[in-house]
GROMACS .gro file of C-alpha atoms in nm:
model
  343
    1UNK     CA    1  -3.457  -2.603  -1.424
    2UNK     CA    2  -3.200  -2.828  -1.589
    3UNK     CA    3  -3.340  -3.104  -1.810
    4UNK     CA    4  -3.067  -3.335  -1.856
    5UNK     CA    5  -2.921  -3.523  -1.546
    6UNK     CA    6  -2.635  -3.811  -1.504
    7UNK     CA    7  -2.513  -3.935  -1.156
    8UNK     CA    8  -2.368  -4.246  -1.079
    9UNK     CA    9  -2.093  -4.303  -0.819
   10UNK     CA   10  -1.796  -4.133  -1.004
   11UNK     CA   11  -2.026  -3.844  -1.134
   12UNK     CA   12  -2.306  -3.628  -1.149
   13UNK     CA   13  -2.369  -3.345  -1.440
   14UNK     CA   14  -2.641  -3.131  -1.498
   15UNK     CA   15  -2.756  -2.917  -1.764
   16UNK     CA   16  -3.008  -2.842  -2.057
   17UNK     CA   17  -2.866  -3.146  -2.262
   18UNK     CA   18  -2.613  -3.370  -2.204
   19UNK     CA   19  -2.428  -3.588  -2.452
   20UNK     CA   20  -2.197  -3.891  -2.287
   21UNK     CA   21  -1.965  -4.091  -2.560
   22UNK     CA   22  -1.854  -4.400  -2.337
   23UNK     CA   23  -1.610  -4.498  -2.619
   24UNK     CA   24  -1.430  -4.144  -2.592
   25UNK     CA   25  -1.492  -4.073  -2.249
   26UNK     CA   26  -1.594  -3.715  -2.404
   27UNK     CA   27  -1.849  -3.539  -2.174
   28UNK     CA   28  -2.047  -3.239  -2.366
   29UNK     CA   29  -2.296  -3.031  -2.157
   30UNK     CA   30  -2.493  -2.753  -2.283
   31UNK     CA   31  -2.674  -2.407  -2.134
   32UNK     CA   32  -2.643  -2.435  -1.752
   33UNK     CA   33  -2.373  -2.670  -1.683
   34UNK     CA   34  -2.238  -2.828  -1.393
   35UNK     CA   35  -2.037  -3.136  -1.353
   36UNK     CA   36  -1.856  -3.265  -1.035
   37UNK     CA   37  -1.609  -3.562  -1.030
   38UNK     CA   38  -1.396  -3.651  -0.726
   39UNK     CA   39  -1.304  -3.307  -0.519
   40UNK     CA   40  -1.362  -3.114  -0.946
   41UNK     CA   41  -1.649  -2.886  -0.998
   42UNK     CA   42  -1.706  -2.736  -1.325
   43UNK     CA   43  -1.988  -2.515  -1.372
   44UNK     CA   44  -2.062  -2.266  -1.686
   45UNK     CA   45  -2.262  -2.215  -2.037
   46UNK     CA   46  -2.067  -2.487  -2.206
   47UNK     CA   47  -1.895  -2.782  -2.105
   48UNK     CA   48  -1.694  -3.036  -2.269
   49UNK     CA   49  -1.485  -3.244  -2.020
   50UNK     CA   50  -1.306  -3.564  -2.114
   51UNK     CA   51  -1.288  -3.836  -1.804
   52UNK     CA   52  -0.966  -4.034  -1.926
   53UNK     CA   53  -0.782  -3.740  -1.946
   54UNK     CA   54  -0.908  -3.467  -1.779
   55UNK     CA   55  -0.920  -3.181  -2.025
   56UNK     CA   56  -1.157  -2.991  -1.965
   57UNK     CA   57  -1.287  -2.662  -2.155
   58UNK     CA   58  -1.592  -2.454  -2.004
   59UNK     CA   59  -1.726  -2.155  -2.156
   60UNK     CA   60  -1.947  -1.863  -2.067
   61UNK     CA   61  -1.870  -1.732  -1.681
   62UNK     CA   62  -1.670  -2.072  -1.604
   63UNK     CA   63  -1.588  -2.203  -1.211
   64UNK     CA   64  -1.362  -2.494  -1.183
   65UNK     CA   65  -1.263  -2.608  -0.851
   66UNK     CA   66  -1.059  -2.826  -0.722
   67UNK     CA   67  -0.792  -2.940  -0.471
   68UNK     CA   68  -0.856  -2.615  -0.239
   69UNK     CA   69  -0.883  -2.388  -0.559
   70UNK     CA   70  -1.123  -2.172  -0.754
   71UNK     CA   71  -1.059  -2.028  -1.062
   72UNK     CA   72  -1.357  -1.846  -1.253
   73UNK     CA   73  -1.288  -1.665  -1.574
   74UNK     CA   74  -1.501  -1.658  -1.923
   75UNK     CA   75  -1.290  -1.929  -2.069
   76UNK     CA   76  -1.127  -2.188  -1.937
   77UNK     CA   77  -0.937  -2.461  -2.061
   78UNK     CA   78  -0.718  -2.719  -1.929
   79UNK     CA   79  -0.508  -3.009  -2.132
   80UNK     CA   80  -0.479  -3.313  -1.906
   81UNK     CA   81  -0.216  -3.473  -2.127
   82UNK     CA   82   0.034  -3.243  -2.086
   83UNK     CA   83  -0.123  -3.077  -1.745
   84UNK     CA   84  -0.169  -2.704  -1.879
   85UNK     CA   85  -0.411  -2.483  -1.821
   86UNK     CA   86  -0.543  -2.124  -1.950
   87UNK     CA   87  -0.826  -1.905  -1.831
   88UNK     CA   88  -0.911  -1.580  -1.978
   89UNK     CA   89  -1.115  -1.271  -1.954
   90UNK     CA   90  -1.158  -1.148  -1.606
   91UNK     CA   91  -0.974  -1.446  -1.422
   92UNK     CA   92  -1.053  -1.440  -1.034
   93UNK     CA   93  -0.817  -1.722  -0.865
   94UNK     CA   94  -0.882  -1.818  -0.482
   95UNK     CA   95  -0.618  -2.061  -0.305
   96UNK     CA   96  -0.770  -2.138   0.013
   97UNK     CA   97  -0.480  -2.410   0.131
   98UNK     CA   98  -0.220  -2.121   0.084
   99UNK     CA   99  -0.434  -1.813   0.153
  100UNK     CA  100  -0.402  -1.592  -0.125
  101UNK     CA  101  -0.618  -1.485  -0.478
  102UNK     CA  102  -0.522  -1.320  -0.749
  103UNK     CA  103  -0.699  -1.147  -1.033
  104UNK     CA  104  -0.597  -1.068  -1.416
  105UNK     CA  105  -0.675  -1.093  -1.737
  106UNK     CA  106  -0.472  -1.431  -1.860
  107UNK     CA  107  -0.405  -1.728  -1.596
  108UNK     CA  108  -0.193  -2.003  -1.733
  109UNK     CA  109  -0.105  -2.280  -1.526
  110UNK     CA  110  -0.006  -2.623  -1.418
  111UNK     CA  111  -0.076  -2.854  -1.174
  112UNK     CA  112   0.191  -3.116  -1.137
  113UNK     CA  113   0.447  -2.826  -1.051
  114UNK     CA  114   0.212  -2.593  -0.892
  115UNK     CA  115   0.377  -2.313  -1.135
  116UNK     CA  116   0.135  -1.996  -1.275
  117UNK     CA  117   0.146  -1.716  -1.468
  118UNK     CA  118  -0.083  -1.444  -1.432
  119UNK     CA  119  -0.062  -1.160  -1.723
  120UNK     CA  120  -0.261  -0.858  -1.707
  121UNK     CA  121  -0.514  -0.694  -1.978
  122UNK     CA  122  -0.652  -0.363  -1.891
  123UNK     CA  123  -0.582  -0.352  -1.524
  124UNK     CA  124  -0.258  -0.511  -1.416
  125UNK     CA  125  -0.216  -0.837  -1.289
  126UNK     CA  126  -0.232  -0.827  -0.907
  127UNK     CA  127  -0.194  -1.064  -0.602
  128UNK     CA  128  -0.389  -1.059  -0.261
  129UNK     CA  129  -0.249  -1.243   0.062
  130UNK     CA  130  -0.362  -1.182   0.426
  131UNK     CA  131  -0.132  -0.930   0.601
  132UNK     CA  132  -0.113  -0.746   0.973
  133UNK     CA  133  -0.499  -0.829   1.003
  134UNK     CA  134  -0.562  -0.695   0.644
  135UNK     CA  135  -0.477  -0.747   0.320
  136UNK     CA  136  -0.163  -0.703   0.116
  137UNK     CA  137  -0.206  -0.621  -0.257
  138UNK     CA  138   0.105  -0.669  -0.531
  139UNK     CA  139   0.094  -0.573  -0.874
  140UNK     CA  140   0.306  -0.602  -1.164
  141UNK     CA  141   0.311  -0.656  -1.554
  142UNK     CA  142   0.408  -0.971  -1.461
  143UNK     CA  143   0.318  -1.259  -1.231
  144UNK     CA  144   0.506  -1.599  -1.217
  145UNK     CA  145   0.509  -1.857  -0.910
  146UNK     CA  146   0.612  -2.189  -0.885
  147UNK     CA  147   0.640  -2.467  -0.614
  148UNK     CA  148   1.023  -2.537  -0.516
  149UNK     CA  149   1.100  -2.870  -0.397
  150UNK     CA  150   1.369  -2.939  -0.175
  151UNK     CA  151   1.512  -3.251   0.077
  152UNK     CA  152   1.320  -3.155   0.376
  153UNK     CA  153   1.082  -2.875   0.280
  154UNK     CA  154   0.799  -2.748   0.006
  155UNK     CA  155   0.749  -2.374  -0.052
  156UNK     CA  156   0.608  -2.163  -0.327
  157UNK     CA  157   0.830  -1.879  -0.484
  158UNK     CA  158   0.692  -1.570  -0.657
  159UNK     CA  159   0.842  -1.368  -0.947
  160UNK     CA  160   0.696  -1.016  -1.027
  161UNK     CA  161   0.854  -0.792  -1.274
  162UNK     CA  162   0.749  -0.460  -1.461
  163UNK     CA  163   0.658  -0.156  -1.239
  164UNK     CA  164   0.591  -0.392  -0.955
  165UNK     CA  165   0.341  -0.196  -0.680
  166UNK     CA  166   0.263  -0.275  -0.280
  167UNK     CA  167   0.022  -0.126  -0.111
  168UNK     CA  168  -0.174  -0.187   0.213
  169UNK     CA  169  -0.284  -0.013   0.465
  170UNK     CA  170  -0.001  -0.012   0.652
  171UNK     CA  171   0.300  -0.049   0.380
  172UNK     CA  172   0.380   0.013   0.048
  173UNK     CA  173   0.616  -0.020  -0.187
  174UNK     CA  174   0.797  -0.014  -0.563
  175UNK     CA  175   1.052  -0.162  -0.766
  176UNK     CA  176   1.103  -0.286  -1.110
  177UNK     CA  177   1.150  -0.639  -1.014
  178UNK     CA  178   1.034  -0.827  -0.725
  179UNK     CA  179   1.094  -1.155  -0.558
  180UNK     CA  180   0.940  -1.378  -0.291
  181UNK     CA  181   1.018  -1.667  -0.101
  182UNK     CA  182   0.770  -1.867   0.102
  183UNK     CA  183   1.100  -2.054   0.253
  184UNK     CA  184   1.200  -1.761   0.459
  185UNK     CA  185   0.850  -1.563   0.419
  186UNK     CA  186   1.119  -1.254   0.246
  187UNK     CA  187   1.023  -1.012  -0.032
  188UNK     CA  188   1.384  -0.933  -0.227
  189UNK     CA  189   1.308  -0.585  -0.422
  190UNK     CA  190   1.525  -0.491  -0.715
  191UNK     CA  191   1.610  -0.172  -0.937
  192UNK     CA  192   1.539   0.166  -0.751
  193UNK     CA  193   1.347   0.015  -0.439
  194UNK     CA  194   1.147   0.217  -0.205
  195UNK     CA  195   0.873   0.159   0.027
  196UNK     CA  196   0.692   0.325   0.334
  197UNK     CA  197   0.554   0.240   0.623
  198UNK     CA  198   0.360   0.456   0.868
  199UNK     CA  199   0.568   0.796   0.908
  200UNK     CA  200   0.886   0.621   0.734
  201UNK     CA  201   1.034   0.567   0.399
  202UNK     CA  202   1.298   0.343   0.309
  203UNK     CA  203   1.543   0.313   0.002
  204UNK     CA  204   1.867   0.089  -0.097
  205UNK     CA  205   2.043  -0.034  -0.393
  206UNK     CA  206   1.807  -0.420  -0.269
  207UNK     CA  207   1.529  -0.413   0.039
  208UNK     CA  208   1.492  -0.710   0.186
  209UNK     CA  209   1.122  -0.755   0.340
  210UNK     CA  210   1.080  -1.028   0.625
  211UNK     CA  211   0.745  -1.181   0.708
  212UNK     CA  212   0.619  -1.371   1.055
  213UNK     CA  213   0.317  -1.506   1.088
  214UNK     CA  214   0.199  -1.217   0.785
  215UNK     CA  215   0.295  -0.937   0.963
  216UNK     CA  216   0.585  -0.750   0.907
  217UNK     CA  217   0.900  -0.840   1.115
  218UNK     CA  218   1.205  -0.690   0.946
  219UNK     CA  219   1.354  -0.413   0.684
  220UNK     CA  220   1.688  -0.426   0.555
  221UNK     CA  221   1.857  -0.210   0.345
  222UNK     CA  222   2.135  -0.316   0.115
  223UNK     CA  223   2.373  -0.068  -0.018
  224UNK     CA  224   2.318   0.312  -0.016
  225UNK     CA  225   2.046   0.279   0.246
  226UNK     CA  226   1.873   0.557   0.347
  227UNK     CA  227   1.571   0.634   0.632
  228UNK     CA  228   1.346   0.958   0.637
  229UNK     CA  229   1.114   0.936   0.900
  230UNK     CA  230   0.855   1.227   0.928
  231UNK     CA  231   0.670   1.341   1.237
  232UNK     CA  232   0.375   1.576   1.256
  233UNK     CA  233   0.567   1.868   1.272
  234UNK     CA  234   0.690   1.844   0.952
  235UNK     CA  235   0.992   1.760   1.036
  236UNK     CA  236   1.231   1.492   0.906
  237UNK     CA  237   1.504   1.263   1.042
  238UNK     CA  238   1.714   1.109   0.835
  239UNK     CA  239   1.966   0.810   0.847
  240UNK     CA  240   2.206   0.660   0.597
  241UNK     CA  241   2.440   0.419   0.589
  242UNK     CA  242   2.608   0.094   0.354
  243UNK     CA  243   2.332  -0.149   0.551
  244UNK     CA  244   2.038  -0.033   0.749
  245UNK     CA  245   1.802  -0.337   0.941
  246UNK     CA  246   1.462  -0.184   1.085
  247UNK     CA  247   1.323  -0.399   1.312
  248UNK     CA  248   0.890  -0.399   1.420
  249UNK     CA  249   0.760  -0.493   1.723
  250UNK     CA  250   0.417  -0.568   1.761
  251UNK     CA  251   0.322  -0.408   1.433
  252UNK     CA  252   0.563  -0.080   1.541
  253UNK     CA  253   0.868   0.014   1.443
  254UNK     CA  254   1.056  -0.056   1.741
  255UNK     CA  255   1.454   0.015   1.629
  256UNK     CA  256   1.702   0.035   1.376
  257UNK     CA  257   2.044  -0.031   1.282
  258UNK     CA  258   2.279   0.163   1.110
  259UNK     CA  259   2.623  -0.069   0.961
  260UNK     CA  260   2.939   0.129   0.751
  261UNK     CA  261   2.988   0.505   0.743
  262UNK     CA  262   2.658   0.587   0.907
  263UNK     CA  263   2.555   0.939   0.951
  264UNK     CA  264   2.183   1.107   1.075
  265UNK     CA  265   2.011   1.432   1.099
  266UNK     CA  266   1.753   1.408   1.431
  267UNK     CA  267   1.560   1.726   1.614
  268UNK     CA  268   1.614   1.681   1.949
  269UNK     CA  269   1.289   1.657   2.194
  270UNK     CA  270   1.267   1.841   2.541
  271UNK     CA  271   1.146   1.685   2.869
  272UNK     CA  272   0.832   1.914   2.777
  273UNK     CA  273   0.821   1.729   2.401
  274UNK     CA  274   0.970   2.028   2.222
  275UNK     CA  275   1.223   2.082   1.959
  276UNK     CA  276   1.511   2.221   2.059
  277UNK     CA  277   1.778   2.157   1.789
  278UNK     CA  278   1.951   1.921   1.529
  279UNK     CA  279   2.199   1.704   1.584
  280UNK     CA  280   2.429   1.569   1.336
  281UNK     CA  281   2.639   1.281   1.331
  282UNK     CA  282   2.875   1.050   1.153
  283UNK     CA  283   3.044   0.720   1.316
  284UNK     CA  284   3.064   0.321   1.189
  285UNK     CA  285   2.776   0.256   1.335
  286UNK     CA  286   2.435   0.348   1.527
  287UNK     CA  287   2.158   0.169   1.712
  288UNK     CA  288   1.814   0.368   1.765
  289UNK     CA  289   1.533   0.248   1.962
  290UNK     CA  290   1.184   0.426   1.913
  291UNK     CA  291   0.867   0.475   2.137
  292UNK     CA  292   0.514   0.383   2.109
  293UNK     CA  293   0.466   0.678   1.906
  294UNK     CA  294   0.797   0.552   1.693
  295UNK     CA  295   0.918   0.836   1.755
  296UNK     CA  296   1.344   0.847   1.838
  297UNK     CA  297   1.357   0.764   2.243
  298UNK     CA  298   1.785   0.641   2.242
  299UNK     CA  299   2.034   0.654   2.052
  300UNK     CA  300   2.374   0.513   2.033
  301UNK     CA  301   2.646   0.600   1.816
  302UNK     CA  302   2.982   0.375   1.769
  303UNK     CA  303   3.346   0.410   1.696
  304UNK     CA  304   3.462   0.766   1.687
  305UNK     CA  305   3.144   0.952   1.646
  306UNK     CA  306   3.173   1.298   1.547
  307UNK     CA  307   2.850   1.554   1.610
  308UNK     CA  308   2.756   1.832   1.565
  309UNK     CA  309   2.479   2.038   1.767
  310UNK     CA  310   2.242   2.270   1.524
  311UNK     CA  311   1.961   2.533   1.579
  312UNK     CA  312   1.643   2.403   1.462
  313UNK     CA  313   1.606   2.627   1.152
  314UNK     CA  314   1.951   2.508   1.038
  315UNK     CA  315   1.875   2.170   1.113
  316UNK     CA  316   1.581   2.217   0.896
  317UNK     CA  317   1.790   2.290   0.579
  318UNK     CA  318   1.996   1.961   0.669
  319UNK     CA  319   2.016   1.709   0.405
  320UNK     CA  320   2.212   1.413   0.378
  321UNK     CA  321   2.401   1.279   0.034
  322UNK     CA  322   2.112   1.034  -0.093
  323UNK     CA  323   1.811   1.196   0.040
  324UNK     CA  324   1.580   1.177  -0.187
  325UNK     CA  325   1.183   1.202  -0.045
  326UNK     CA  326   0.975   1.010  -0.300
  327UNK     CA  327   0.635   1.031  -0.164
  328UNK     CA  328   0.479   1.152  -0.493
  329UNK     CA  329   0.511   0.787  -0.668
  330UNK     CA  330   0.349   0.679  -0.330
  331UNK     CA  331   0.041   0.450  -0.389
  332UNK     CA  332  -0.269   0.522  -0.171
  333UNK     CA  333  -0.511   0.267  -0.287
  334UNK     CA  334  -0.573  -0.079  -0.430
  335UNK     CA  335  -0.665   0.143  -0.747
  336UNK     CA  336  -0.329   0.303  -0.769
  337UNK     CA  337  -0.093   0.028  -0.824
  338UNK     CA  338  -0.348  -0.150  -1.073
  339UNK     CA  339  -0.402   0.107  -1.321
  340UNK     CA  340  -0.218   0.161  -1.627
  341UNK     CA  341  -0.066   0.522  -1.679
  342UNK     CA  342   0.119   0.591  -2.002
  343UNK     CA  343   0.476   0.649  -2.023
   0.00000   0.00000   0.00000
């Protein structure tokens, strides 16, 4: 039961003992402590909170919120002069206005400019957001988002870097360096790119990763792109080209398209669903649409296409320059892109 209790109509603290300074405007609460001005709640061991300026600095298990976000940590301290903030030790951060949370080790922030940095300690720094009815996960060394302003529009832009990691249930993903923009709700991935999703993975020089609504929309490929998509036999189709946009419908993969020098390696199906060969092409360009079981249902090849008609077996030892299957480095849980392996 606390002993010590202020409240008068800008606010109310509680804790063991309380010491006010109306000169300073220094707040000091001890063992217990909560104190809640305007839409700010501080609660934790220790706090010392100034009113003027709004530093604050809370210690034990600390919870500030405020303006539609939690952060709770062990430490936490904020200078309200020059608006920057640090929380440490097991930092938990929920955004409810923009939907996400993020957890690490070090948070440093500020307010004004809606910019963070989120650092990791012995698990890496990682993001949550909602995504296709679940939840998308992002780690990296590295976190770093700010809010861009523009003439006619607001967004937030994030900047991950070292071994960055996606997973969810439905996709996943790695690169060295990541980048997001809430403008066009795109993830950019840089330096040796490749993600999966479902029965498919994808590579290019850049991948290009477009959001509606939080569920995946778009794929594209920039530069040395290259498909494999697996099916339950085992079996592997591939497609390459310069540029290569995948396109999802209704949370499917519902077509691709194949721009500059494209070439693919696809087992043909019988009315019956069986194999029956390989075919293998090269042309400018190709446009594939896929069933409900995204599996190939039409094809259409453009501007001189020359194929060639292969036995299964044969088609088997097909491989196309570039093909490179990477599904070892392939995360499978949350636990998988946050923990640290030596190098």
């Amino acid at each position: 039961m606390h002993d010590a209790y202020i409240r008068d109509h800008k606010q109310e603290a509680k804790a063991d003992s309380i010491i006010f300074n109306e000169a300073t405007n220094d707040v000091k609460l001890y063992k217990r402590a909560s104190y809640k001005e305007g839409d700010r709640f501080l609660t934790g061991d220790k706090i010392e909170y100034n009113r003027k300026t709004k530093s604050l600095k809370v210690s034990g298990r600390s919870i500030v919120t405020e303006a539609g976000r939690t952060i709770e940590a062990q430490q936490l301290t904020y200078d309200g002069v020059k608006d920057q903030g640090i929380a440490i030790g097991e930092v938990i951060v929920q955004d409810t206005s923009s939907g996400y949370s993020i957890v690490c080790d070090t948070f440093l922030y500020n307010k004004t400019s809606s910019k963070y940095r989120a650092i990791g300690g012995r698990k890496r720094a990682y993001i949550v957001s909602a995504f296709d009815s679940d939840s998308l996960y992002l780690s990296a060394d590295s976190l770093l988002s700010e809010k861009v302003f523009e003439i006619a529009d607001t967004f937030q832009v994030l900047f991950a870097w070292g071994d960055v990691k996606i997973w969810s249930k439905r996709m996943q993903g790695l690169c060295d360096s990541l980048f997001f923009s809430g403008k066009d709700s795109t993830f950019y991935l840089f330096e040796n790119p490749v993600m999966w999703s479902d029965t498919s993975q994808f590579s290019g020089d850049t991948i290009w990763i477009v959001m509606a609504n939080k569920v995946l929309k778009d794929i594209f490929l920039k530069q040395k792109a290259f498909v494999i998509n697996h099916d339950k036999s085992s079996l592997e189709n591939q497609l390459k080209g310069r540029e290569i946009q995948t396109h999802f419908l209704e949370k499917k993969l519902h077509s691709i398209d194949v721009q500059g020098n494209a070439e693919s390696v696809y087992f043909i199906l019988d009315d019956e669903k069986g194999y029956i060969g390989t075919n293998f092409i090269q042309c400018s360009s190709m446009h594939l649409i896929f069933n409900e079981q995204e599996k190939i249902e039409t094809i259409d090849f453009f501007t001189k296409p020359k194929g060639t008609m292969m036995p299964l077996q044969d088609g088997k030892k097909k491989f196309l320059e570039g093909y490179l299957p990477r599904d070892p480095e392939k995360p499978f849980s949350l636990e998988d892109i946050i923990t640290r392996h030596s190098k």
